Amino acid sequence: AQSVTQLDSQVPVFEEAPVELRCNYSSSVSVYLFWYVQYPNQGLQLLLKYLSGSTLVKGINGFEAEFNKSQTSFHLRKPSVHISDTAEYFCAVSFPYGGSQGNLIFGKGTKLSVKP
Amino acid sequence: DGGITQSPKYLFRKEGQNVTLSCEQNLNHDAMYWYRQDPGQGLRLIYYSQIVNDFQKGDIAEGYSVSREKKESFPLTVTSAQKNPTAFYLCASSIKGLAGRTGELFFGEGSRLTVL
């Protein structure tokens, strides 16, 4: 079955420290990959996406992610976090050539808490 | 500005009452979606519609109903048959079609329903 696993439900980190939020997916076919961010009581906003090409993808707010096909991973990273990065982050995958009728499948989310 | 508008943002309902959540988009997107979000469970798909006058059940459609009479609008009714309706509801849209379909979703700000 196609699925997305976010390995950490909560990640506490101090301000200006680096952070990595982990995401693995299960699929034997081509995928599109996404990271979304959700601030409290708001909708989801796209951070970055991988469709094809370079495996290192840069997004908004200084975030980047690397697609690793052999490890079926798409981990999100930021070299130095700010208090304002405190939010919940969702990894998602879609399957352009079949599966889930092209709909996104979401992980359960990782809550990033940045402490001063 | 193009976007997705959900209303109301907060809604309270007594047990046994039906309520309708509004979702309007001016992005000219073909597909629209409703998700339910509960703490620690990520996003779960309730219903989606790829074209006017057509919609499909998602993973948790029981106790919900939708209509898609216009491209811009996709209202969700939470019926009294929904056993645990208190949740945060998110509406989303995406470009559909054979070309350029990535599954990327654009979200509204959400509606928080509380059953008293």
PDB file of C-alpha atoms in Angstrom:
ATOM      1  CA  ALA A   1       0.000   0.000   0.000  1.00  0.00           C
ATOM      2  CA  GLN A   2       1.137   3.512  -0.717  1.00  0.00           C
ATOM      3  CA  SER A   3       1.874   5.473   2.416  1.00  0.00           C
ATOM      4  CA  VAL A   4       3.849   8.326   3.923  1.00  0.00           C
ATOM      5  CA  THR A   5       5.597   8.083   7.273  1.00  0.00           C
ATOM      6  CA  GLN A   6       6.836  11.048   9.236  1.00  0.00           C
ATOM      7  CA  LEU A   7       9.171   9.529  11.733  1.00  0.00           C
ATOM      8  CA  ASP A   8       8.890  12.153  14.461  1.00  0.00           C
ATOM      9  CA  SER A   9       5.609  13.488  15.783  1.00  0.00           C
ATOM     10  CA  GLN A  10       7.365  16.284  17.707  1.00  0.00           C
ATOM     11  CA  VAL A  11      10.740  17.936  17.279  1.00  0.00           C
ATOM     12  CA  PRO A  12      11.911  20.475  19.866  1.00  0.00           C
ATOM     13  CA  VAL A  13      14.904  22.589  18.911  1.00  0.00           C
ATOM     14  CA  PHE A  14      16.610  25.753  20.100  1.00  0.00           C
ATOM     15  CA  GLU A  15      16.589  28.918  18.035  1.00  0.00           C
ATOM     16  CA  GLU A  16      19.418  29.156  15.462  1.00  0.00           C
ATOM     17  CA  ALA A  17      20.057  25.398  15.616  1.00  0.00           C
ATOM     18  CA  PRO A  18      19.733  23.226  12.493  1.00  0.00           C
ATOM     19  CA  VAL A  19      16.734  20.955  12.106  1.00  0.00           C
ATOM     20  CA  GLU A  20      15.797  17.937  10.013  1.00  0.00           C
ATOM     21  CA  LEU A  21      12.242  16.624   9.735  1.00  0.00           C
ATOM     22  CA  ARG A  22      12.152  13.110   8.351  1.00  0.00           C
ATOM     23  CA  CYS A  23       9.763  11.707   5.772  1.00  0.00           C
ATOM     24  CA  ASN A  24       9.704   8.292   4.125  1.00  0.00           C
ATOM     25  CA  TYR A  25       7.250   6.996   1.573  1.00  0.00           C
ATOM     26  CA  SER A  26       6.420   3.592   0.187  1.00  0.00           C
ATOM     27  CA  SER A  27       6.175   3.292  -3.578  1.00  0.00           C
ATOM     28  CA  SER A  28       7.771   1.374  -6.402  1.00  0.00           C
ATOM     29  CA  VAL A  29       6.667   3.891  -9.031  1.00  0.00           C
ATOM     30  CA  SER A  30       7.424   7.525  -9.772  1.00  0.00           C
ATOM     31  CA  VAL A  31       6.212  10.034  -7.237  1.00  0.00           C
ATOM     32  CA  TYR A  32       5.781  13.723  -6.679  1.00  0.00           C
ATOM     33  CA  LEU A  33       6.717  14.912  -3.186  1.00  0.00           C
ATOM     34  CA  PHE A  34       5.613  17.899  -1.149  1.00  0.00           C
ATOM     35  CA  TRP A  35       6.183  19.574   2.195  1.00  0.00           C
ATOM     36  CA  TYR A  36       3.465  21.788   3.638  1.00  0.00           C
ATOM     37  CA  VAL A  37       3.525  23.982   6.747  1.00  0.00           C
ATOM     38  CA  GLN A  38       0.562  24.747   8.985  1.00  0.00           C
ATOM     39  CA  TYR A  39       0.531  27.532  11.558  1.00  0.00           C
ATOM     40  CA  PRO A  40      -2.011  27.273  14.409  1.00  0.00           C
ATOM     41  CA  ASN A  41      -5.633  27.500  13.282  1.00  0.00           C
ATOM     42  CA  GLN A  42      -4.674  28.080   9.676  1.00  0.00           C
ATOM     43  CA  GLY A  43      -4.686  26.139   6.439  1.00  0.00           C
ATOM     44  CA  LEU A  44      -1.683  24.451   4.896  1.00  0.00           C
ATOM     45  CA  GLN A  45       0.854  26.389   2.863  1.00  0.00           C
ATOM     46  CA  LEU A  46       3.206  24.807   0.351  1.00  0.00           C
ATOM     47  CA  LEU A  47       6.864  24.958   1.446  1.00  0.00           C
ATOM     48  CA  LEU A  48       8.436  23.122  -1.470  1.00  0.00           C
ATOM     49  CA  LYS A  49       7.875  20.347  -3.964  1.00  0.00           C
ATOM     50  CA  TYR A  50       9.823  17.786  -5.945  1.00  0.00           C
ATOM     51  CA  LEU A  51       8.448  16.932  -9.361  1.00  0.00           C
ATOM     52  CA  SER A  52      11.574  15.962 -11.312  1.00  0.00           C
ATOM     53  CA  GLY A  53      15.163  17.056 -11.969  1.00  0.00           C
ATOM     54  CA  SER A  54      17.554  18.072  -9.211  1.00  0.00           C
ATOM     55  CA  THR A  55      17.076  16.051  -6.076  1.00  0.00           C
ATOM     56  CA  LEU A  56      17.826  19.045  -3.849  1.00  0.00           C
ATOM     57  CA  VAL A  57      14.813  21.306  -3.716  1.00  0.00           C
ATOM     58  CA  LYS A  58      14.770  24.760  -2.166  1.00  0.00           C
ATOM     59  CA  GLY A  59      11.612  26.255  -0.787  1.00  0.00           C
ATOM     60  CA  ILE A  60      10.335  29.283   1.057  1.00  0.00           C
ATOM     61  CA  ASN A  61      11.593  30.519   4.429  1.00  0.00           C
ATOM     62  CA  GLY A  62      15.048  28.976   3.944  1.00  0.00           C
ATOM     63  CA  PHE A  63      13.879  25.358   3.935  1.00  0.00           C
ATOM     64  CA  GLU A  64      15.217  22.714   1.597  1.00  0.00           C
ATOM     65  CA  ALA A  65      14.600  19.017   1.046  1.00  0.00           C
ATOM     66  CA  GLU A  66      16.465  16.218  -0.650  1.00  0.00           C
ATOM     67  CA  PHE A  67      14.812  13.464  -2.623  1.00  0.00           C
ATOM     68  CA  ASN A  68      16.532  10.124  -2.149  1.00  0.00           C
ATOM     69  CA  LYS A  69      14.995   7.523  -4.425  1.00  0.00           C
ATOM     70  CA  SER A  70      17.004   4.576  -3.117  1.00  0.00           C
ATOM     71  CA  GLN A  71      15.969   5.281   0.449  1.00  0.00           C
ATOM     72  CA  THR A  72      12.474   6.507  -0.538  1.00  0.00           C
ATOM     73  CA  SER A  73      12.967   9.570   1.618  1.00  0.00           C
ATOM     74  CA  PHE A  74      12.306  13.289   1.345  1.00  0.00           C
ATOM     75  CA  HIS A  75      13.714  14.880   4.497  1.00  0.00           C
ATOM     76  CA  LEU A  76      13.195  18.572   5.195  1.00  0.00           C
ATOM     77  CA  ARG A  77      16.072  20.663   6.518  1.00  0.00           C
ATOM     78  CA  LYS A  78      16.853  24.161   7.661  1.00  0.00           C
ATOM     79  CA  PRO A  79      20.352  25.204   8.768  1.00  0.00           C
ATOM     80  CA  SER A  80      19.181  27.745  11.361  1.00  0.00           C
ATOM     81  CA  VAL A  81      15.628  27.929  12.678  1.00  0.00           C
ATOM     82  CA  HIS A  82      13.721  30.903  14.047  1.00  0.00           C
ATOM     83  CA  ILE A  83      10.958  31.151  16.613  1.00  0.00           C
ATOM     84  CA  SER A  84       8.587  31.895  13.736  1.00  0.00           C
ATOM     85  CA  ASP A  85       9.245  28.423  12.283  1.00  0.00           C
ATOM     86  CA  THR A  86       7.212  26.896  15.096  1.00  0.00           C
ATOM     87  CA  ALA A  87       4.429  25.086  13.264  1.00  0.00           C
ATOM     88  CA  GLU A  88       3.296  21.676  12.100  1.00  0.00           C
ATOM     89  CA  TYR A  89       4.893  20.273   8.970  1.00  0.00           C
ATOM     90  CA  PHE A  90       3.298  17.726   6.665  1.00  0.00           C
ATOM     91  CA  CYS A  91       4.963  15.566   4.070  1.00  0.00           C
ATOM     92  CA  ALA A  92       2.793  14.418   1.157  1.00  0.00           C
ATOM     93  CA  VAL A  93       3.146  12.274  -1.949  1.00  0.00           C
ATOM     94  CA  SER A  94       1.189  11.846  -5.161  1.00  0.00           C
ATOM     95  CA  PHE A  95       1.524   9.213  -7.842  1.00  0.00           C
ATOM     96  CA  PRO A  96       1.296  10.678 -11.337  1.00  0.00           C
ATOM     97  CA  TYR A  97       1.021   7.384 -13.140  1.00  0.00           C
ATOM     98  CA  GLY A  98      -1.553   5.732 -10.965  1.00  0.00           C
ATOM     99  CA  GLY A  99      -2.519   5.162  -7.387  1.00  0.00           C
ATOM    100  CA  SER A 100      -4.898   7.210  -5.281  1.00  0.00           C
ATOM    101  CA  GLN A 101      -6.290   8.743  -8.503  1.00  0.00           C
ATOM    102  CA  GLY A 102      -3.596  11.383  -8.364  1.00  0.00           C
ATOM    103  CA  ASN A 103      -4.665  12.588  -4.935  1.00  0.00           C
ATOM    104  CA  LEU A 104      -2.167  13.575  -2.295  1.00  0.00           C
ATOM    105  CA  ILE A 105      -1.444  11.194   0.552  1.00  0.00           C
ATOM    106  CA  PHE A 106      -0.352  12.966   3.730  1.00  0.00           C
ATOM    107  CA  GLY A 107       1.830  11.937   6.617  1.00  0.00           C
ATOM    108  CA  LYS A 108       0.553  12.493  10.140  1.00  0.00           C
ATOM    109  CA  GLY A 109       2.608  15.622  10.639  1.00  0.00           C
ATOM    110  CA  THR A 110       5.597  16.744  12.714  1.00  0.00           C
ATOM    111  CA  LYS A 111       5.244  19.537  15.217  1.00  0.00           C
ATOM    112  CA  LEU A 112       8.341  21.708  15.252  1.00  0.00           C
ATOM    113  CA  SER A 113       8.778  23.693  18.427  1.00  0.00           C
ATOM    114  CA  VAL A 114      11.532  26.302  18.403  1.00  0.00           C
ATOM    115  CA  LYS A 115      12.645  27.474  21.835  1.00  0.00           C
ATOM    116  CA  PRO A 116      14.564  30.680  22.600  1.00  0.00           C
TER     117      PRO A 116
ATOM    118  CA  ASP B   1      -6.189  37.870  -5.201  1.00  0.00           C
ATOM    119  CA  GLY B   2      -7.019  34.303  -6.117  1.00  0.00           C
ATOM    120  CA  GLY B   3      -7.610  31.864  -3.348  1.00  0.00           C
ATOM    121  CA  ILE B   4      -9.941  29.646  -1.379  1.00  0.00           C
ATOM    122  CA  THR B   5     -12.425  31.066   1.100  1.00  0.00           C
ATOM    123  CA  GLN B   6     -13.911  28.933   3.840  1.00  0.00           C
ATOM    124  CA  SER B   7     -16.707  30.053   6.123  1.00  0.00           C
ATOM    125  CA  PRO B   8     -17.457  30.192   8.908  1.00  0.00           C
ATOM    126  CA  LYS B   9     -14.070  30.014  10.608  1.00  0.00           C
ATOM    127  CA  TYR B  10     -15.640  28.841  13.876  1.00  0.00           C
ATOM    128  CA  LEU B  11     -18.933  27.021  14.236  1.00  0.00           C
ATOM    129  CA  PHE B  12     -20.752  25.550  17.190  1.00  0.00           C
ATOM    130  CA  ARG B  13     -23.508  23.034  16.836  1.00  0.00           C
ATOM    131  CA  LYS B  14     -25.765  21.053  19.095  1.00  0.00           C
ATOM    132  CA  GLU B  15     -25.910  17.304  18.776  1.00  0.00           C
ATOM    133  CA  GLY B  16     -28.421  16.161  16.195  1.00  0.00           C
ATOM    134  CA  GLN B  17     -28.099  19.233  14.002  1.00  0.00           C
ATOM    135  CA  ASN B  18     -26.816  19.305  10.451  1.00  0.00           C
ATOM    136  CA  VAL B  19     -24.359  22.051   9.557  1.00  0.00           C
ATOM    137  CA  THR B  20     -22.966  23.189   6.222  1.00  0.00           C
ATOM    138  CA  LEU B  21     -19.444  24.496   5.726  1.00  0.00           C
ATOM    139  CA  SER B  22     -18.871  26.752   2.757  1.00  0.00           C
ATOM    140  CA  CYS B  23     -15.895  26.586   0.391  1.00  0.00           C
ATOM    141  CA  GLU B  24     -15.453  28.936  -2.565  1.00  0.00           C
ATOM    142  CA  GLN B  25     -12.464  29.207  -4.907  1.00  0.00           C
ATOM    143  CA  ASN B  26     -11.592  31.702  -7.639  1.00  0.00           C
ATOM    144  CA  LEU B  27      -8.504  29.880  -8.886  1.00  0.00           C
ATOM    145  CA  ASN B  28     -10.386  28.273 -11.777  1.00  0.00           C
ATOM    146  CA  HIS B  29      -9.314  24.872 -10.473  1.00  0.00           C
ATOM    147  CA  ASP B  30     -11.206  21.829 -11.603  1.00  0.00           C
ATOM    148  CA  ALA B  31     -10.797  19.679  -8.520  1.00  0.00           C
ATOM    149  CA  MET B  32     -11.881  20.404  -4.961  1.00  0.00           C
ATOM    150  CA  TYR B  33     -11.428  18.467  -1.733  1.00  0.00           C
ATOM    151  CA  TRP B  34     -12.552  18.317   1.860  1.00  0.00           C
ATOM    152  CA  TYR B  35     -10.233  17.075   4.597  1.00  0.00           C
ATOM    153  CA  ARG B  36     -10.765  16.516   8.264  1.00  0.00           C
ATOM    154  CA  GLN B  37      -7.927  17.172  10.682  1.00  0.00           C
ATOM    155  CA  ASP B  38      -7.724  15.775  14.205  1.00  0.00           C
ATOM    156  CA  PRO B  39      -4.720  16.125  16.530  1.00  0.00           C
ATOM    157  CA  GLY B  40      -2.037  13.555  15.756  1.00  0.00           C
ATOM    158  CA  GLN B  41      -3.941  12.041  12.844  1.00  0.00           C
ATOM    159  CA  GLY B  42      -2.883  14.249   9.975  1.00  0.00           C
ATOM    160  CA  LEU B  43      -5.346  14.981   7.196  1.00  0.00           C
ATOM    161  CA  ARG B  44      -8.026  12.514   6.211  1.00  0.00           C
ATOM    162  CA  LEU B  45      -9.912  12.853   2.945  1.00  0.00           C
ATOM    163  CA  ILE B  46     -13.685  13.124   3.254  1.00  0.00           C
ATOM    164  CA  TYR B  47     -14.872  13.835  -0.308  1.00  0.00           C
ATOM    165  CA  TYR B  48     -13.413  15.128  -3.527  1.00  0.00           C
ATOM    166  CA  SER B  49     -14.727  16.356  -6.831  1.00  0.00           C
ATOM    167  CA  GLN B  50     -12.829  16.442 -10.103  1.00  0.00           C
ATOM    168  CA  ILE B  51     -15.581  18.059 -12.166  1.00  0.00           C
ATOM    169  CA  VAL B  52     -18.879  19.847 -11.725  1.00  0.00           C
ATOM    170  CA  ASN B  53     -21.822  17.598 -10.830  1.00  0.00           C
ATOM    171  CA  ASP B  54     -19.546  14.716  -9.883  1.00  0.00           C
ATOM    172  CA  PHE B  55     -17.842  13.759  -6.628  1.00  0.00           C
ATOM    173  CA  GLN B  56     -16.314  10.724  -4.954  1.00  0.00           C
ATOM    174  CA  LYS B  57     -16.066   9.467  -1.409  1.00  0.00           C
ATOM    175  CA  GLY B  58     -12.746   9.672   0.318  1.00  0.00           C
ATOM    176  CA  ASP B  59     -11.533   7.619   3.252  1.00  0.00           C
ATOM    177  CA  ILE B  60     -14.019   8.868   5.859  1.00  0.00           C
ATOM    178  CA  ALA B  61     -17.180   9.906   3.988  1.00  0.00           C
ATOM    179  CA  GLU B  62     -19.709   8.412   6.419  1.00  0.00           C
ATOM    180  CA  GLY B  63     -21.856  11.096   8.033  1.00  0.00           C
ATOM    181  CA  TYR B  64     -20.928  13.747   5.466  1.00  0.00           C
ATOM    182  CA  SER B  65     -22.442  14.947   2.203  1.00  0.00           C
ATOM    183  CA  VAL B  66     -21.319  17.330  -0.541  1.00  0.00           C
ATOM    184  CA  SER B  67     -22.528  18.935  -3.744  1.00  0.00           C
ATOM    185  CA  ARG B  68     -20.722  20.430  -6.717  1.00  0.00           C
ATOM    186  CA  GLU B  69     -23.231  22.462  -8.690  1.00  0.00           C
ATOM    187  CA  LYS B  70     -20.719  25.144  -9.654  1.00  0.00           C
ATOM    188  CA  LYS B  71     -17.011  24.959 -10.414  1.00  0.00           C
ATOM    189  CA  GLU B  72     -16.267  27.566  -7.753  1.00  0.00           C
ATOM    190  CA  SER B  73     -18.199  26.013  -4.880  1.00  0.00           C
ATOM    191  CA  PHE B  74     -17.966  22.766  -2.915  1.00  0.00           C
ATOM    192  CA  PRO B  75     -20.014  22.917   0.312  1.00  0.00           C
ATOM    193  CA  LEU B  76     -19.733  20.192   2.936  1.00  0.00           C
ATOM    194  CA  THR B  77     -22.644  19.176   5.138  1.00  0.00           C
ATOM    195  CA  VAL B  78     -21.865  17.484   8.425  1.00  0.00           C
ATOM    196  CA  THR B  79     -24.943  15.470   9.215  1.00  0.00           C
ATOM    197  CA  SER B  80     -26.276  14.214  12.527  1.00  0.00           C
ATOM    198  CA  ALA B  81     -25.089  10.745  11.458  1.00  0.00           C
ATOM    199  CA  GLN B  82     -21.477  11.782  11.955  1.00  0.00           C
ATOM    200  CA  LYS B  83     -20.595  10.290  15.343  1.00  0.00           C
ATOM    201  CA  ASN B  84     -17.722  12.565  16.267  1.00  0.00           C
ATOM    202  CA  PRO B  85     -17.922  15.748  14.204  1.00  0.00           C
ATOM    203  CA  THR B  86     -15.788  18.038  16.365  1.00  0.00           C
ATOM    204  CA  ALA B  87     -12.715  18.723  14.213  1.00  0.00           C
ATOM    205  CA  PHE B  88     -10.899  21.188  11.989  1.00  0.00           C
ATOM    206  CA  TYR B  89     -12.119  21.003   8.388  1.00  0.00           C
ATOM    207  CA  LEU B  90      -9.969  22.044   5.460  1.00  0.00           C
ATOM    208  CA  CYS B  91     -11.058  22.694   1.901  1.00  0.00           C
ATOM    209  CA  ALA B  92      -8.555  22.513  -0.936  1.00  0.00           C
ATOM    210  CA  SER B  93      -8.396  22.704  -4.700  1.00  0.00           C
ATOM    211  CA  SER B  94      -6.050  21.582  -7.439  1.00  0.00           C
ATOM    212  CA  ILE B  95      -5.543  21.786 -11.166  1.00  0.00           C
ATOM    213  CA  LYS B  96      -6.774  18.616 -12.812  1.00  0.00           C
ATOM    214  CA  GLY B  97      -6.138  17.380 -16.251  1.00  0.00           C
ATOM    215  CA  LEU B  98      -3.785  15.125 -18.096  1.00  0.00           C
ATOM    216  CA  ALA B  99      -1.156  17.795 -18.627  1.00  0.00           C
ATOM    217  CA  GLY B 100       0.725  19.265 -15.724  1.00  0.00           C
ATOM    218  CA  ARG B 101      -1.158  17.391 -13.079  1.00  0.00           C
ATOM    219  CA  THR B 102       0.954  17.148  -9.985  1.00  0.00           C
ATOM    220  CA  GLY B 103      -1.575  16.748  -7.235  1.00  0.00           C
ATOM    221  CA  GLU B 104      -0.431  19.981  -5.605  1.00  0.00           C
ATOM    222  CA  LEU B 105      -3.154  21.324  -3.345  1.00  0.00           C
ATOM    223  CA  PHE B 106      -4.091  24.871  -2.421  1.00  0.00           C
ATOM    224  CA  PHE B 107      -5.809  25.191   0.943  1.00  0.00           C
ATOM    225  CA  GLY B 108      -8.337  27.450   2.583  1.00  0.00           C
ATOM    226  CA  GLU B 109      -7.910  28.751   6.134  1.00  0.00           C
ATOM    227  CA  GLY B 110     -10.098  26.055   7.648  1.00  0.00           C
ATOM    228  CA  SER B 111     -13.301  25.847   9.661  1.00  0.00           C
ATOM    229  CA  ARG B 112     -13.337  24.635  13.252  1.00  0.00           C
ATOM    230  CA  LEU B 113     -16.524  22.827  14.179  1.00  0.00           C
ATOM    231  CA  THR B 114     -17.356  22.163  17.822  1.00  0.00           C
ATOM    232  CA  VAL B 115     -20.309  20.048  18.854  1.00  0.00           C
ATOM    233  CA  LEU B 116     -21.721  21.039  22.233  1.00  0.00           C
TER     234      LEU B 116
END
